[in-house]
Amino acid sequence: MIALVGKIFDGEKIIDKGTIIIEGNNIINVIEGVETPQGAQVINGDFIMPGLIDAHMHFFGVEEDNVLSWNIVNEIDVAIRSTRDMERLLRSGFTSVRDLGSKVATRLSYLQNKGEIIGPTVIASGYSLAITGGDDDPKDLPLDIAQRLSYSFYCDSPYECRKAVRMVIRQGAGVVKVYASGAFSQGGRILPGFSLDELKAIVDEAHRAGLKVASHAYGKEALMNSILAGVDTIEHGLGIDDETASMIKEREICYIPTLATYEIPFGQPNPERENLIRRHFTEDMKIAVAHGLKIAAGTDYVGSKKRAHGGNYREAVLLARYMSNLEALKAITSTAAKCLGLKAGYLKEGYKADVIVVKGNPLNNIEDLSPSNILYVIKDGRIFRGYGLYQD
């Protein structure tokens, strides 16, 4: 039995001085005040809160960060690097992550569940779903080789899309990731993705199997198609406006803006891309907050040198520009858990004991979520030293 004592953020509110009692992998009591059972292992901390959640990331295991590298990287290298990244994420305070397309995440999820590797719970999409010739199709390669090496299933037509959903289910997917758009062409134009009919087929087939659908959407056409198709989460969401925000709110779709990925320079300078990103950090976020959207933290980090796992707390720092620190903490814990369908993100009786002990107070300084301030991580009934007490 473990007893955690200190200031508590329980996913909703603050308890100035409280005690959390953990037995096995479950929270059995949350007490206002100090009350430690006899024989319990007691940990005192400045700030105790649910484990962090990254709702959008990738285990690509690459050094260079581009579409070709993501596809052609050696899969053994990906597995080894991603196993290392799993431990880095855990010791940085992340107890759950959602991988939205990679070659190894379903296996990482399986092995973590079996206790064979250390890391957060992984909700894995398996391969993402994309159109032939789309943004995630490495067009420098012949088509047959690209399809063989890709971390995406290419599907064209509602029939093929339904089959692709069944293929990722066969891989062990816990979510379905789709490209309602691409990103940017060399000329700056947003590349097309699935049509509305294709997206409807994907969503219908995924929901039949009880899986949520996450939609990569840049621009109004992709946003509208995603909303009308009935997806569960909008990823990136560049170009949101009052009309689409109202529809997202009405349908209770989660909005995951992945701000952290856009603060990192990527590719060649592109004026149209820079304008859309600038708008994302201003108008898009103002609109999302004004409409009261369910905003969850996701980084789109991939495990490269530029977007290395471990620094994923940056999303909460960026979200705190548009909301209070308390709301940013919810975005990276309880709101993210609700968006992903996890019984986590809260410190309540009956919930999973995914808990972190933080040095400092993120309510006063959101930067206190950085890895150097994570002292302990409780996951799967075990106590791990965070990077505040542990070095590689």
Coordinates of C-alpha atoms in Angstrom, one line a residue:
M1 CA 0.0 0.0 0.0
I2 CA 1.2 3.5 -0.9
A3 CA 0.2 6.8 0.7
L4 CA 0.9 10.1 -1.1
V5 CA 0.7 13.3 1.0
G6 CA 0.7 16.8 -0.2
K7 CA -1.2 19.4 -2.3
I8 CA -3.4 17.5 -4.7
F9 CA -4.8 18.3 -8.1
D10 CA -7.4 15.5 -8.6
G11 CA -8.2 16.2 -12.3
E12 CA -10.9 18.8 -11.4
K13 CA -10.0 20.7 -8.3
I14 CA -7.3 21.4 -5.8
I15 CA -7.0 19.9 -2.3
D16 CA -4.6 22.0 -0.3
K17 CA -3.4 19.1 1.9
G18 CA -4.6 15.6 1.3
T19 CA -3.7 11.9 1.2
I20 CA -4.1 9.4 -1.7
I21 CA -4.2 5.8 -0.7
I22 CA -3.1 3.3 -3.5
E23 CA -3.4 -0.4 -3.3
G24 CA -2.2 -2.5 -6.3
N25 CA -3.0 -0.4 -9.4
N26 CA -6.0 1.3 -8.0
I27 CA -6.8 4.4 -6.0
I28 CA -8.8 3.2 -3.0
N29 CA -9.3 6.5 -1.2
V30 CA -8.6 10.3 -1.5
I31 CA -8.7 12.1 1.9
E32 CA -8.7 15.8 2.7
G33 CA -6.0 16.1 5.4
V34 CA -3.2 13.7 6.4
E35 CA -4.2 10.1 7.2
T36 CA -1.7 7.4 6.4
P37 CA -2.7 3.7 7.0
Q38 CA -0.3 1.7 9.3
G39 CA 2.3 -0.1 7.2
A40 CA 1.8 2.1 4.1
Q41 CA 4.8 3.4 2.2
V42 CA 4.5 7.2 2.6
I43 CA 5.7 9.7 0.0
N44 CA 5.5 13.4 0.8
G45 CA 5.4 15.8 -2.2
D46 CA 4.9 19.4 -3.1
F47 CA 2.3 18.7 -5.7
I48 CA 0.5 15.4 -6.5
M49 CA -1.5 15.0 -9.7
P50 CA -2.7 12.5 -12.3
G51 CA -0.1 11.2 -14.7
L52 CA 0.3 13.3 -17.8
I53 CA -1.3 12.2 -21.1
D54 CA -0.1 12.9 -24.7
A55 CA -3.1 12.5 -26.9
H56 CA -1.2 12.7 -30.2
M57 CA 2.3 11.4 -30.7
H58 CA 4.2 8.8 -32.8
F59 CA 6.9 6.2 -32.1
F60 CA 8.8 6.7 -35.3
G61 CA 12.3 6.1 -33.8
V62 CA 14.0 8.3 -36.4
E63 CA 16.9 10.8 -36.3
E64 CA 16.0 12.8 -39.4
D65 CA 12.5 14.2 -39.3
N66 CA 10.8 13.9 -42.7
V67 CA 8.2 11.7 -44.5
L68 CA 10.8 9.6 -46.3
S69 CA 12.8 8.8 -43.1
W70 CA 9.6 7.9 -41.2
N71 CA 8.8 5.3 -43.8
I72 CA 12.3 3.8 -44.6
V73 CA 13.8 3.7 -41.1
N74 CA 14.9 0.2 -40.1
E75 CA 12.2 -1.4 -38.0
I76 CA 14.7 -2.9 -35.6
D77 CA 16.0 0.6 -35.0
V78 CA 12.5 1.9 -34.4
A79 CA 11.8 -0.8 -31.9
I80 CA 14.9 -0.2 -29.9
R81 CA 14.7 3.6 -29.9
S82 CA 11.0 3.5 -29.1
T83 CA 11.5 1.2 -26.1
R84 CA 14.0 3.7 -24.8
D85 CA 11.5 6.5 -25.5
M86 CA 8.8 4.6 -23.6
E87 CA 11.0 4.8 -20.4
R88 CA 11.8 8.4 -21.1
L89 CA 8.1 9.3 -21.3
L90 CA 7.3 7.5 -18.1
R91 CA 10.1 9.1 -16.1
S92 CA 9.0 12.5 -17.6
G93 CA 5.6 11.9 -16.0
F94 CA 3.6 10.5 -18.9
T95 CA 1.5 7.5 -17.9
S96 CA -0.6 7.3 -21.1
V97 CA 0.0 8.2 -24.7
R98 CA -1.8 7.8 -27.9
D99 CA 0.2 6.9 -31.0
L100 CA -1.5 7.9 -34.2
G101 CA 0.4 5.9 -36.7
S102 CA 3.7 4.0 -36.5
K103 CA 5.1 0.5 -37.2
V104 CA 5.7 -0.5 -33.6
A105 CA 3.1 1.0 -31.3
T106 CA 0.7 -1.9 -31.2
R107 CA 3.5 -4.1 -30.1
L108 CA 4.7 -1.6 -27.5
S109 CA 1.2 -1.5 -26.1
Y110 CA 1.0 -5.3 -25.9
L111 CA 4.4 -5.6 -24.2
Q112 CA 3.7 -2.8 -21.8
N113 CA 0.4 -4.4 -20.8
K114 CA 2.3 -7.6 -20.1
G115 CA 4.8 -5.8 -18.0
E116 CA 7.7 -6.7 -20.2
I117 CA 8.8 -3.1 -20.9
I118 CA 8.6 0.0 -18.8
G119 CA 6.5 2.8 -20.2
P120 CA 3.1 4.5 -20.3
T121 CA -0.1 2.9 -21.4
V122 CA -0.1 3.1 -25.2
I123 CA -3.3 3.5 -27.2
A124 CA -2.1 2.6 -30.7
S125 CA -3.7 3.2 -34.0
G126 CA -1.5 0.7 -35.8
Y127 CA -1.0 2.0 -39.3
S128 CA -2.7 5.2 -40.1
L129 CA -5.1 5.4 -43.1
A130 CA -4.2 7.6 -46.0
I131 CA -5.0 8.1 -49.7
T132 CA -2.6 6.9 -52.5
G133 CA -0.4 9.8 -53.4
G134 CA -1.3 11.7 -50.3
D135 CA 0.8 13.5 -47.7
D136 CA 2.1 10.3 -46.0
D137 CA 2.9 8.5 -49.3
P138 CA 6.7 8.9 -49.9
K139 CA 6.5 9.8 -53.6
D140 CA 10.3 9.5 -54.1
L141 CA 9.8 5.8 -54.0
P142 CA 8.0 3.5 -56.5
L143 CA 4.4 3.0 -55.4
D144 CA 4.8 -0.7 -54.7
I145 CA 7.9 -0.1 -52.5
A146 CA 6.2 2.9 -50.8
Q147 CA 3.2 0.7 -49.9
R148 CA 5.4 -2.1 -48.6
L149 CA 7.5 0.3 -46.4
S150 CA 4.8 2.7 -45.2
Y151 CA 3.3 3.0 -41.7
S152 CA 0.0 3.8 -43.5
F153 CA -2.5 1.7 -45.3
Y154 CA -3.4 3.5 -48.6
C155 CA -7.1 3.1 -49.4
D156 CA -9.1 4.7 -52.2
S157 CA -12.9 4.3 -52.2
P158 CA -15.3 3.6 -49.3
Y159 CA -14.9 -0.2 -49.9
E160 CA -11.1 -0.1 -49.6
C161 CA -11.4 2.2 -46.5
R162 CA -13.7 -0.3 -44.7
K163 CA -11.2 -3.0 -45.4
A164 CA -8.3 -0.8 -44.2
V165 CA -10.1 -0.3 -40.9
R166 CA -10.4 -4.1 -40.5
M167 CA -6.7 -4.4 -41.2
V168 CA -5.7 -2.0 -38.4
I169 CA -8.1 -3.9 -36.1
R170 CA -6.2 -7.0 -37.1
Q171 CA -3.0 -5.3 -36.0
G172 CA -4.5 -4.7 -32.6
A173 CA -5.4 -1.0 -32.9
G174 CA -7.2 0.8 -30.1
V175 CA -8.1 3.8 -32.3
V176 CA -8.2 4.6 -36.0
K177 CA -6.2 7.5 -37.5
V178 CA -7.2 9.1 -40.8
Y179 CA -6.0 11.8 -43.0
A180 CA -8.9 14.1 -43.9
S181 CA -6.2 16.3 -45.5
G182 CA -2.6 16.3 -46.0
A183 CA -0.3 19.0 -44.8
F184 CA 1.4 21.3 -47.3
S185 CA 2.6 20.9 -50.9
Q186 CA 5.8 22.6 -52.0
G187 CA 3.8 25.5 -53.2
G188 CA 2.1 25.9 -49.9
R189 CA -1.3 24.5 -50.8
I190 CA -3.0 22.1 -48.4
L191 CA -2.9 18.7 -49.9
P192 CA -6.2 16.7 -50.2
G193 CA -7.1 13.7 -48.1
F194 CA -10.1 11.4 -47.9
S195 CA -13.5 12.5 -49.4
L196 CA -16.5 12.7 -47.2
D197 CA -17.9 9.4 -48.4
E198 CA -14.6 7.7 -47.6
L199 CA -14.5 9.2 -44.1
K200 CA -18.0 8.2 -43.4
A201 CA -17.2 4.6 -44.3
I202 CA -14.1 4.7 -42.0
V203 CA -16.0 6.1 -39.1
D204 CA -18.9 3.7 -39.5
E205 CA -16.6 0.7 -39.6
A206 CA -14.5 1.9 -36.7
H207 CA -17.5 2.7 -34.5
R208 CA -19.0 -0.8 -35.3
A209 CA -15.9 -2.2 -33.7
G210 CA -16.0 0.2 -30.7
L211 CA -13.0 2.3 -31.8
K212 CA -12.7 6.1 -31.9
V213 CA -11.5 7.9 -35.0
A214 CA -8.9 10.6 -34.9
S215 CA -8.8 12.9 -38.0
H216 CA -5.8 14.9 -39.2
A217 CA -7.4 18.0 -40.6
Y218 CA -5.9 21.1 -42.1
G219 CA -8.3 23.7 -43.7
K220 CA -12.0 24.1 -43.7
E221 CA -12.9 21.4 -46.2
A222 CA -11.1 18.7 -44.1
L223 CA -12.6 20.1 -40.9
M224 CA -16.1 20.0 -42.3
N225 CA -15.7 16.5 -43.8
S226 CA -14.4 15.2 -40.4
I227 CA -17.2 16.8 -38.5
L228 CA -19.9 15.5 -40.9
A229 CA -18.4 12.0 -41.0
G230 CA -18.7 11.8 -37.2
V231 CA -15.0 11.6 -36.1
D232 CA -14.2 11.6 -32.4
T233 CA -11.2 13.9 -32.3
I234 CA -9.9 16.6 -34.6
E235 CA -6.1 16.6 -34.8
H236 CA -4.2 19.8 -35.5
G237 CA -7.3 21.6 -36.7
L238 CA -5.6 24.5 -38.6
G239 CA -8.1 26.9 -40.0
I240 CA -10.9 26.4 -37.5
D241 CA -13.5 29.2 -37.7
D242 CA -16.7 30.0 -35.8
E243 CA -18.9 27.8 -38.0
T244 CA -16.7 24.7 -37.6
A245 CA -16.0 25.4 -33.9
S246 CA -19.8 25.6 -33.2
M247 CA -20.3 22.2 -35.0
I248 CA -17.4 20.6 -33.1
K249 CA -18.9 21.9 -29.8
E250 CA -22.4 20.7 -30.7
R251 CA -21.1 17.2 -31.5
E252 CA -18.8 17.0 -28.5
I253 CA -15.8 16.3 -30.7
C254 CA -12.4 16.8 -29.0
Y255 CA -10.0 19.3 -30.4
I256 CA -6.2 18.5 -30.2
P257 CA -4.3 21.5 -31.6
T258 CA -0.8 20.0 -31.2
L259 CA 0.8 23.4 -30.7
A260 CA 4.1 22.0 -29.6
T261 CA 5.0 20.6 -33.0
Y262 CA 4.5 24.0 -34.7
E263 CA 7.0 25.8 -32.4
I264 CA 9.8 23.6 -34.0
P265 CA 11.1 24.6 -37.5
F266 CA 10.3 21.9 -40.0
G267 CA 11.2 21.6 -43.7
Q268 CA 11.9 24.5 -46.1
P269 CA 10.5 28.0 -45.3
N270 CA 7.0 28.2 -46.7
P271 CA 5.1 31.6 -46.4
E272 CA 1.6 30.0 -46.6
R273 CA 2.5 27.4 -44.0
E274 CA 3.9 30.1 -41.7
N275 CA 0.8 32.2 -42.1
L276 CA -1.5 29.3 -41.2
I277 CA 0.7 28.4 -38.2
R278 CA 0.7 32.0 -37.1
R279 CA -3.1 32.0 -37.3
H280 CA -3.2 28.7 -35.4
F281 CA -1.4 30.3 -32.5
T282 CA -3.7 33.3 -32.5
E283 CA -7.2 33.1 -34.1
D284 CA -7.6 29.3 -34.1
M285 CA -6.9 29.1 -30.4
K286 CA -9.0 32.1 -29.5
I287 CA -11.9 30.6 -31.4
A288 CA -11.5 27.2 -29.8
V289 CA -11.4 28.6 -26.2
A290 CA -14.2 31.1 -26.9
H291 CA -16.5 28.2 -28.0
G292 CA -15.6 26.1 -25.0
L293 CA -14.2 23.2 -27.0
K294 CA -12.8 20.1 -25.2
I295 CA -9.1 20.8 -25.8
A296 CA -6.7 18.0 -25.1
A297 CA -2.9 18.1 -25.0
G298 CA -1.1 16.4 -27.9
T299 CA 2.4 17.2 -29.2
D300 CA 2.8 15.3 -32.5
Y301 CA 6.3 14.5 -31.3
V302 CA 7.9 11.6 -33.2
G303 CA 11.0 10.7 -31.3
S304 CA 13.4 12.6 -33.6
K305 CA 16.3 14.9 -32.5
K306 CA 14.0 17.9 -33.0
R307 CA 10.8 16.4 -31.6
A308 CA 12.3 14.2 -28.9
H309 CA 10.1 12.3 -26.5
G310 CA 10.5 13.5 -22.9
G311 CA 9.8 17.1 -23.5
N312 CA 6.1 16.5 -24.3
Y313 CA 5.0 18.7 -21.3
R314 CA 5.6 21.7 -23.7
E315 CA 2.0 21.3 -24.9
A316 CA 0.7 22.3 -21.5
V317 CA 3.0 25.3 -21.4
L318 CA 1.7 26.5 -24.8
L319 CA -1.9 25.9 -23.9
A320 CA -1.4 28.0 -20.8
R321 CA -1.1 31.0 -23.0
Y322 CA -4.8 30.7 -23.8
M323 CA -6.3 29.3 -20.5
S324 CA -5.5 29.2 -16.8
N325 CA -2.8 26.9 -15.6
L326 CA -5.6 24.8 -13.9
E327 CA -7.3 24.4 -17.3
A328 CA -4.0 23.5 -18.9
L329 CA -3.5 20.8 -16.3
K330 CA -6.9 19.4 -17.1
A331 CA -6.1 19.4 -20.8
I332 CA -3.0 17.2 -20.2
T333 CA -4.8 14.9 -17.7
S334 CA -8.6 14.6 -17.2
T335 CA -9.8 16.1 -20.5
A336 CA -7.3 14.1 -22.5
A337 CA -8.4 10.9 -20.7
K338 CA -12.1 11.6 -21.5
C339 CA -11.2 12.3 -25.1
L340 CA -9.3 9.0 -25.4
G341 CA -11.8 7.0 -23.4
L342 CA -9.5 6.1 -20.5
K343 CA -10.5 5.6 -17.0
A344 CA -7.5 7.7 -15.9
G345 CA -6.7 11.4 -15.6
Y346 CA -8.4 11.7 -12.2
L347 CA -7.3 10.9 -8.7
K348 CA -10.5 9.4 -7.5
E349 CA -11.6 6.2 -5.8
G350 CA -11.8 3.3 -8.3
Y351 CA -9.5 5.0 -10.9
K352 CA -6.2 3.7 -12.1
A353 CA -3.3 4.7 -9.9
D354 CA -1.5 6.7 -12.6
V355 CA 0.0 9.4 -10.4
I356 CA 3.0 11.7 -10.4
V357 CA 4.7 13.7 -7.6
V358 CA 6.0 17.1 -8.8
K359 CA 8.5 19.4 -7.3
G360 CA 7.1 22.9 -7.2
N361 CA 3.6 24.0 -8.1
P362 CA 2.4 24.0 -11.8
L363 CA -0.6 26.1 -10.8
N364 CA 1.9 28.9 -10.2
N365 CA 4.4 28.0 -12.9
I366 CA 3.4 25.6 -15.6
E367 CA 7.1 25.0 -16.4
D368 CA 7.2 22.9 -13.2
L369 CA 5.9 20.0 -15.3
S370 CA 9.3 19.7 -16.9
P371 CA 11.0 16.3 -16.5
S372 CA 13.6 17.7 -14.0
N373 CA 10.7 18.4 -11.6
I374 CA 9.1 15.0 -11.8
L375 CA 10.2 13.2 -8.7
Y376 CA 8.0 10.0 -8.6
V377 CA 5.7 8.2 -11.1
I378 CA 3.3 5.6 -9.8
K379 CA 2.3 3.3 -12.6
D380 CA 0.9 -0.3 -12.6
G381 CA 1.4 -0.6 -8.9
R382 CA 5.0 0.4 -9.0
I383 CA 6.9 3.5 -7.9
F384 CA 9.4 4.8 -10.5
R385 CA 11.9 7.6 -10.0
G386 CA 11.1 10.5 -12.3
Y387 CA 13.9 12.5 -14.0
G388 CA 14.0 14.8 -11.0
L389 CA 15.6 11.9 -9.1
Y390 CA 16.9 9.8 -12.0
Q391 CA 19.5 10.2 -14.8
D392 CA 19.9 8.3 -18.0

